[in-house]
Each structure stands twice: as structure tokens, then as C-alpha cells.
């Protein structure tokens, strides 16, 4: 089984101990499903080449991470739970990269995302959990996740071309189903702050 790409490994191996409480879970990913006590639902995509499912799951996990940070700021979630949420985002990011790679869509321009997200979370979790801390760091977290969303949206055209070129053409129109990353998702993300 393939290991995560180097940027994710670096994001994990250079992490703060708070964010690394479940590093063994992250390393075991690919061998078995991660067992994480966060109350979040996560099931790796059944097919690693299922790009829409991988992207949709990744977007859902980023929303759960933001929600976990909100709970942490109110004292309703632990640092470990935020860490678990981050690790799930990182693992799903890797699954998404692998899904796109099966269609030869390069994702290397987004490899910085897990590291940047981890660094911001470390700074946030290094402070007392309160609304003021959340107000200070949530804009940076959201900016990173928005960059991820825009990056994923930019991969739609090469992905559609790859899908279309791998299918026999019976007409001039694309047979690709609508992507989970579209303008509606971008508008919704902007509003959900």
C-alpha cells in the first residue's frame, strides 16, 4: 500500500505533540480504517479513484474541523478532538490526491495546505480556549480551507477532460456528473463563517 505523499508526511512528522496524539492512527491508515474518538463520521471512499466522493468527504471533514474548533473554544471539545479532526482532514486530503492522481491530475500545488493548516491549529491550540482565540485564528483557518476549495475547483477541468477522454464518445457533450466543487460550494463556504 502506498504511503501518504511527502508533504502530508512532513505535516504529520513535524507536528506539535497535541496534533500528533493519534499519529499512530495516521501511520496505520491504508492498512486499516482509523479509529478516532471524535464523534465524527468518517469512512474512506470505497474506490480510491472516486474523485467526487473523495472531494465531497474532504469538504465535509473540513466543516467538521471548523465545528470542532468552535466547540473547543467553548470548552466543549478537547485539543485531542481537534487533533483528531485535523488528522482526518489530512488523511482525506491524501485520499483525494490519490483519487485525482489516478486520472493524472497534478495536485502538487495544494500540498502546502496540510502543513499550513497544522501550523495555524498549533498556534490556536497553544492559547486558552475562548471566543477571542477563535476570533483570532478562525479567519486564517477559513482562508486556508478556502484556498483548498478553490484549488479543488481548479482541478475540475483537467479531471473532466481525463474522464471524457477515457470514455467512448457517442455525442459531443460531456458525460461527467456535476462536481461537488462548484460555484455554489464557494458561495456557501463564504456564507458559513
PDB file of C-alpha atoms in Angstrom:
ATOM      1  CA  UNK A   1       0.000   0.000   0.000  1.00  0.00           C
ATOM      2  CA  UNK A   2       1.300   3.482  -0.815  1.00  0.00           C
ATOM      3  CA  UNK A   3       2.254   5.871   1.945  1.00  0.00           C
ATOM      4  CA  UNK A   4       0.937   9.445   2.021  1.00  0.00           C
ATOM      5  CA  UNK A   5       2.768  11.929  -0.206  1.00  0.00           C
ATOM      6  CA  UNK A   6       5.777  13.662   1.375  1.00  0.00           C
ATOM      7  CA  UNK A   7       4.048  16.975   2.146  1.00  0.00           C
ATOM      8  CA  UNK A   8       1.484  15.199   4.316  1.00  0.00           C
ATOM      9  CA  UNK A   9       4.189  13.085   5.968  1.00  0.00           C
ATOM     10  CA  UNK A  10       6.103  16.263   6.729  1.00  0.00           C
ATOM     11  CA  UNK A  11       2.977  17.908   8.080  1.00  0.00           C
ATOM     12  CA  UNK A  12       2.484  14.951  10.393  1.00  0.00           C
ATOM     13  CA  UNK A  13       6.085  14.266  11.406  1.00  0.00           C
ATOM     14  CA  UNK A  14       6.907  17.904  12.190  1.00  0.00           C
ATOM     15  CA  UNK A  15       3.710  18.427  14.167  1.00  0.00           C
ATOM     16  CA  UNK A  16       3.200  19.542  17.734  1.00  0.00           C
ATOM     17  CA  UNK A  17       2.550  16.697  20.188  1.00  0.00           C
ATOM     18  CA  UNK A  18      -1.023  17.899  20.673  1.00  0.00           C
ATOM     19  CA  UNK A  19      -1.709  17.421  16.996  1.00  0.00           C
ATOM     20  CA  UNK A  20       0.181  14.163  16.971  1.00  0.00           C
ATOM     21  CA  UNK A  21      -1.729  12.354  19.713  1.00  0.00           C
ATOM     22  CA  UNK A  22      -3.050   9.954  17.090  1.00  0.00           C
ATOM     23  CA  UNK A  23      -0.036   9.779  14.783  1.00  0.00           C
ATOM     24  CA  UNK A  24      -0.109   6.005  15.016  1.00  0.00           C
ATOM     25  CA  UNK A  25      -3.636   6.128  13.586  1.00  0.00           C
ATOM     26  CA  UNK A  26      -2.380   8.263  10.709  1.00  0.00           C
ATOM     27  CA  UNK A  27       0.513   5.881  10.018  1.00  0.00           C
ATOM     28  CA  UNK A  28      -1.816   2.889  10.092  1.00  0.00           C
ATOM     29  CA  UNK A  29      -4.135   4.478   7.559  1.00  0.00           C
ATOM     30  CA  UNK A  30      -4.097   2.414   4.446  1.00  0.00           C
ATOM     31  CA  UNK A  31      -3.653  -0.764   6.494  1.00  0.00           C
ATOM     32  CA  UNK A  32      -6.905  -0.344   8.366  1.00  0.00           C
ATOM     33  CA  UNK A  33      -9.562   2.253   8.999  1.00  0.00           C
ATOM     34  CA  UNK A  34      -8.595   4.838  11.585  1.00  0.00           C
ATOM     35  CA  UNK A  35     -10.290   4.546  14.944  1.00  0.00           C
ATOM     36  CA  UNK A  36     -10.742   8.061  16.228  1.00  0.00           C
ATOM     37  CA  UNK A  37     -12.864   9.078  19.175  1.00  0.00           C
ATOM     38  CA  UNK A  38     -14.269  12.361  17.892  1.00  0.00           C
ATOM     39  CA  UNK A  39     -17.903  11.582  17.322  1.00  0.00           C
ATOM     40  CA  UNK A  40     -17.356  12.457  13.654  1.00  0.00           C
ATOM     41  CA  UNK A  41     -18.400  10.157  10.861  1.00  0.00           C
ATOM     42  CA  UNK A  42     -15.572   9.203   8.527  1.00  0.00           C
ATOM     43  CA  UNK A  43     -15.428   6.367   6.072  1.00  0.00           C
ATOM     44  CA  UNK A  44     -12.666   6.337   3.471  1.00  0.00           C
ATOM     45  CA  UNK A  45     -14.032   6.221  -0.079  1.00  0.00           C
ATOM     46  CA  UNK A  46     -14.753   2.675  -1.275  1.00  0.00           C
ATOM     47  CA  UNK A  47     -12.932   3.306  -4.527  1.00  0.00           C
ATOM     48  CA  UNK A  48      -9.722   5.324  -4.387  1.00  0.00           C
ATOM     49  CA  UNK A  49     -10.428   6.647  -7.885  1.00  0.00           C
ATOM     50  CA  UNK A  50     -13.839   8.018  -6.918  1.00  0.00           C
ATOM     51  CA  UNK A  51     -12.947  11.707  -7.162  1.00  0.00           C
ATOM     52  CA  UNK A  52     -16.390  13.203  -6.437  1.00  0.00           C
ATOM     53  CA  UNK A  53     -16.762  11.076  -3.296  1.00  0.00           C
ATOM     54  CA  UNK A  54     -13.222  11.885  -2.150  1.00  0.00           C
ATOM     55  CA  UNK A  55     -13.766  15.623  -2.651  1.00  0.00           C
ATOM     56  CA  UNK A  56     -17.176  15.593  -1.009  1.00  0.00           C
ATOM     57  CA  UNK A  57     -15.814  13.708   2.009  1.00  0.00           C
ATOM     58  CA  UNK A  58     -12.887  16.126   2.272  1.00  0.00           C
ATOM     59  CA  UNK A  59     -15.210  19.130   2.222  1.00  0.00           C
ATOM     60  CA  UNK A  60     -17.386  17.551   4.902  1.00  0.00           C
ATOM     61  CA  UNK A  61     -14.368  16.882   7.109  1.00  0.00           C
ATOM     62  CA  UNK A  62     -13.154  20.473   6.771  1.00  0.00           C
ATOM     63  CA  UNK A  63     -16.559  21.628   8.015  1.00  0.00           C
ATOM     64  CA  UNK A  64     -16.306  19.193  10.927  1.00  0.00           C
ATOM     65  CA  UNK A  65     -12.839  20.530  11.772  1.00  0.00           C
ATOM     66  CA  UNK A  66     -14.192  24.077  11.898  1.00  0.00           C
ATOM     67  CA  UNK A  67     -17.064  22.927  14.082  1.00  0.00           C
ATOM     68  CA  UNK A  68     -14.656  21.083  16.397  1.00  0.00           C
ATOM     69  CA  UNK A  69     -12.624  24.300  16.753  1.00  0.00           C
ATOM     70  CA  UNK A  70     -15.800  26.171  17.694  1.00  0.00           C
ATOM     71  CA  UNK A  71     -16.591  23.526  20.309  1.00  0.00           C
ATOM     72  CA  UNK A  72     -13.014  23.704  21.617  1.00  0.00           C
ATOM     73  CA  UNK A  73     -13.294  27.480  22.017  1.00  0.00           C
ATOM     74  CA  UNK A  74     -16.365  26.945  24.220  1.00  0.00           C
ATOM     75  CA  UNK A  75     -14.717  24.217  26.281  1.00  0.00           C
ATOM     76  CA  UNK A  76     -16.930  21.541  24.717  1.00  0.00           C
ATOM     77  CA  UNK A  77     -14.123  19.695  22.890  1.00  0.00           C
ATOM     78  CA  UNK A  78     -10.552  18.822  23.797  1.00  0.00           C
ATOM     79  CA  UNK A  79      -7.323  19.603  21.963  1.00  0.00           C
ATOM     80  CA  UNK A  80      -7.152  15.901  21.184  1.00  0.00           C
ATOM     81  CA  UNK A  81     -10.515  16.055  19.422  1.00  0.00           C
ATOM     82  CA  UNK A  82      -9.337  18.992  17.306  1.00  0.00           C
ATOM     83  CA  UNK A  83      -6.183  16.996  16.566  1.00  0.00           C
ATOM     84  CA  UNK A  84      -8.259  14.000  15.527  1.00  0.00           C
ATOM     85  CA  UNK A  85     -10.328  16.198  13.226  1.00  0.00           C
ATOM     86  CA  UNK A  86      -7.148  17.594  11.651  1.00  0.00           C
ATOM     87  CA  UNK A  87      -5.736  14.106  11.114  1.00  0.00           C
ATOM     88  CA  UNK A  88      -8.940  13.030   9.378  1.00  0.00           C
ATOM     89  CA  UNK A  89      -8.734  16.062   7.088  1.00  0.00           C
ATOM     90  CA  UNK A  90      -5.107  15.200   6.333  1.00  0.00           C
ATOM     91  CA  UNK A  91      -5.886  11.573   5.588  1.00  0.00           C
ATOM     92  CA  UNK A  92      -8.797  12.518   3.359  1.00  0.00           C
ATOM     93  CA  UNK A  93      -6.636  15.129   1.632  1.00  0.00           C
ATOM     94  CA  UNK A  94      -4.235  12.291   0.830  1.00  0.00           C
ATOM     95  CA  UNK A  95      -7.088  10.096  -0.422  1.00  0.00           C
ATOM     96  CA  UNK A  96      -8.257  12.969  -2.627  1.00  0.00           C
ATOM     97  CA  UNK A  97      -4.749  13.492  -4.024  1.00  0.00           C
ATOM     98  CA  UNK A  98      -4.567   9.775  -4.807  1.00  0.00           C
ATOM     99  CA  UNK A  99      -8.005   9.812  -6.452  1.00  0.00           C
ATOM    100  CA  UNK A 100      -7.008  12.697  -8.723  1.00  0.00           C
ATOM    101  CA  UNK A 101      -3.653  11.030  -9.429  1.00  0.00           C
ATOM    102  CA  UNK A 102      -5.470   8.049 -10.956  1.00  0.00           C
ATOM    103  CA  UNK A 103      -6.643  10.497 -13.625  1.00  0.00           C
ATOM    104  CA  UNK A 104      -3.179  12.078 -13.882  1.00  0.00           C
ATOM    105  CA  UNK A 105      -4.378  15.361 -12.378  1.00  0.00           C
ATOM    106  CA  UNK A 106      -1.499  17.055 -10.571  1.00  0.00           C
ATOM    107  CA  UNK A 107      -2.342  18.268  -7.069  1.00  0.00           C
ATOM    108  CA  UNK A 108       1.165  19.316  -6.021  1.00  0.00           C
ATOM    109  CA  UNK A 109       0.169  22.990  -5.932  1.00  0.00           C
ATOM    110  CA  UNK A 110      -2.061  22.145  -2.936  1.00  0.00           C
ATOM    111  CA  UNK A 111       0.474  20.095  -0.963  1.00  0.00           C
ATOM    112  CA  UNK A 112       1.184  23.062   1.321  1.00  0.00           C
ATOM    113  CA  UNK A 113      -2.386  23.035   2.685  1.00  0.00           C
ATOM    114  CA  UNK A 114      -1.996  20.370   5.435  1.00  0.00           C
ATOM    115  CA  UNK A 115       1.209  21.980   6.735  1.00  0.00           C
ATOM    116  CA  UNK A 116      -0.233  25.481   6.751  1.00  0.00           C
ATOM    117  CA  UNK A 117      -3.392  24.236   8.429  1.00  0.00           C
ATOM    118  CA  UNK A 118      -1.393  22.350  11.058  1.00  0.00           C
ATOM    119  CA  UNK A 119       0.764  25.395  11.827  1.00  0.00           C
ATOM    120  CA  UNK A 120      -2.306  27.578  12.314  1.00  0.00           C
ATOM    121  CA  UNK A 121      -4.007  24.976  14.501  1.00  0.00           C
ATOM    122  CA  UNK A 122      -0.879  24.646  16.652  1.00  0.00           C
ATOM    123  CA  UNK A 123      -0.871  28.383  17.279  1.00  0.00           C
ATOM    124  CA  UNK A 124      -4.572  28.360  18.090  1.00  0.00           C
ATOM    125  CA  UNK A 125      -4.404  25.356  20.418  1.00  0.00           C
ATOM    126  CA  UNK A 126      -1.394  26.888  22.161  1.00  0.00           C
ATOM    127  CA  UNK A 127      -3.687  29.546  23.599  1.00  0.00           C
ATOM    128  CA  UNK A 128      -6.565  29.369  26.038  1.00  0.00           C
ATOM    129  CA  UNK A 129      -9.817  28.086  24.550  1.00  0.00           C
ATOM    130  CA  UNK A 130     -12.137  31.079  24.298  1.00  0.00           C
ATOM    131  CA  UNK A 131     -14.067  33.086  21.742  1.00  0.00           C
ATOM    132  CA  UNK A 132     -11.250  35.636  21.468  1.00  0.00           C
ATOM    133  CA  UNK A 133      -8.788  32.897  20.457  1.00  0.00           C
ATOM    134  CA  UNK A 134     -11.264  31.517  17.937  1.00  0.00           C
ATOM    135  CA  UNK A 135     -11.832  35.009  16.530  1.00  0.00           C
ATOM    136  CA  UNK A 136      -8.081  35.432  16.141  1.00  0.00           C
ATOM    137  CA  UNK A 137      -7.371  32.130  14.341  1.00  0.00           C
ATOM    138  CA  UNK A 138     -10.581  31.095  12.580  1.00  0.00           C
ATOM    139  CA  UNK A 139     -10.108  33.626   9.741  1.00  0.00           C
ATOM    140  CA  UNK A 140      -6.721  32.044   8.944  1.00  0.00           C
ATOM    141  CA  UNK A 141      -8.170  28.523   9.136  1.00  0.00           C
ATOM    142  CA  UNK A 142     -11.016  29.549   6.843  1.00  0.00           C
ATOM    143  CA  UNK A 143      -8.611  31.230   4.405  1.00  0.00           C
ATOM    144  CA  UNK A 144      -6.559  28.025   4.182  1.00  0.00           C
ATOM    145  CA  UNK A 145      -9.664  25.918   3.651  1.00  0.00           C
ATOM    146  CA  UNK A 146     -10.982  28.387   1.086  1.00  0.00           C
ATOM    147  CA  UNK A 147      -7.677  28.104  -0.800  1.00  0.00           C
ATOM    148  CA  UNK A 148      -8.163  24.335  -0.734  1.00  0.00           C
ATOM    149  CA  UNK A 149     -11.694  24.697  -2.078  1.00  0.00           C
ATOM    150  CA  UNK A 150     -10.533  26.998  -4.876  1.00  0.00           C
ATOM    151  CA  UNK A 151      -7.665  24.640  -5.661  1.00  0.00           C
ATOM    152  CA  UNK A 152     -10.042  21.707  -5.893  1.00  0.00           C
ATOM    153  CA  UNK A 153     -12.317  23.718  -8.142  1.00  0.00           C
ATOM    154  CA  UNK A 154      -9.362  24.448 -10.435  1.00  0.00           C
ATOM    155  CA  UNK A 155      -8.844  20.694 -10.866  1.00  0.00           C
ATOM    156  CA  UNK A 156     -12.326  20.164 -12.332  1.00  0.00           C
ATOM    157  CA  UNK A 157     -11.402  20.948 -15.935  1.00  0.00           C
ATOM    158  CA  UNK A 158      -8.364  18.627 -16.111  1.00  0.00           C
ATOM    159  CA  UNK A 159     -10.356  15.934 -14.298  1.00  0.00           C
ATOM    160  CA  UNK A 160     -13.328  16.259 -16.671  1.00  0.00           C
ATOM    161  CA  UNK A 161     -11.009  16.106 -19.672  1.00  0.00           C
ATOM    162  CA  UNK A 162      -9.378  12.963 -18.292  1.00  0.00           C
ATOM    163  CA  UNK A 163     -12.751  11.329 -17.624  1.00  0.00           C
ATOM    164  CA  UNK A 164     -14.110  12.314 -21.032  1.00  0.00           C
ATOM    165  CA  UNK A 165     -11.005  11.096 -22.864  1.00  0.00           C
ATOM    166  CA  UNK A 166     -11.244   7.717 -21.152  1.00  0.00           C
ATOM    167  CA  UNK A 167     -14.846   7.164 -22.335  1.00  0.00           C
ATOM    168  CA  UNK A 168     -16.050   6.393 -25.839  1.00  0.00           C
ATOM    169  CA  UNK A 169     -17.797   9.469 -27.227  1.00  0.00           C
ATOM    170  CA  UNK A 170     -21.303   8.931 -28.549  1.00  0.00           C
ATOM    171  CA  UNK A 171     -22.063  12.643 -28.691  1.00  0.00           C
ATOM    172  CA  UNK A 172     -20.264  15.952 -28.391  1.00  0.00           C
ATOM    173  CA  UNK A 173     -21.411  16.538 -24.829  1.00  0.00           C
ATOM    174  CA  UNK A 174     -19.663  15.557 -21.649  1.00  0.00           C
ATOM    175  CA  UNK A 175     -20.996  12.618 -19.681  1.00  0.00           C
ATOM    176  CA  UNK A 176     -19.330  13.771 -16.474  1.00  0.00           C
ATOM    177  CA  UNK A 177     -21.604  14.181 -13.484  1.00  0.00           C
ATOM    178  CA  UNK A 178     -21.616  17.503 -11.686  1.00  0.00           C
ATOM    179  CA  UNK A 179     -18.621  18.020  -9.431  1.00  0.00           C
ATOM    180  CA  UNK A 180     -19.054  18.633  -5.702  1.00  0.00           C
ATOM    181  CA  UNK A 181     -16.786  21.672  -6.013  1.00  0.00           C
ATOM    182  CA  UNK A 182     -18.691  24.332  -7.883  1.00  0.00           C
ATOM    183  CA  UNK A 183     -19.596  27.984  -7.541  1.00  0.00           C
ATOM    184  CA  UNK A 184     -22.446  27.077  -5.184  1.00  0.00           C
ATOM    185  CA  UNK A 185     -19.956  25.432  -2.796  1.00  0.00           C
ATOM    186  CA  UNK A 186     -17.734  28.511  -2.910  1.00  0.00           C
ATOM    187  CA  UNK A 187     -20.677  30.827  -2.157  1.00  0.00           C
ATOM    188  CA  UNK A 188     -21.879  28.541   0.631  1.00  0.00           C
ATOM    189  CA  UNK A 189     -18.386  28.422   2.135  1.00  0.00           C
ATOM    190  CA  UNK A 190     -18.173  32.223   2.174  1.00  0.00           C
ATOM    191  CA  UNK A 191     -21.563  32.483   3.915  1.00  0.00           C
ATOM    192  CA  UNK A 192     -20.928  29.779   6.516  1.00  0.00           C
ATOM    193  CA  UNK A 193     -18.411  31.816   8.520  1.00  0.00           C
TER     194      UNK A 193
END
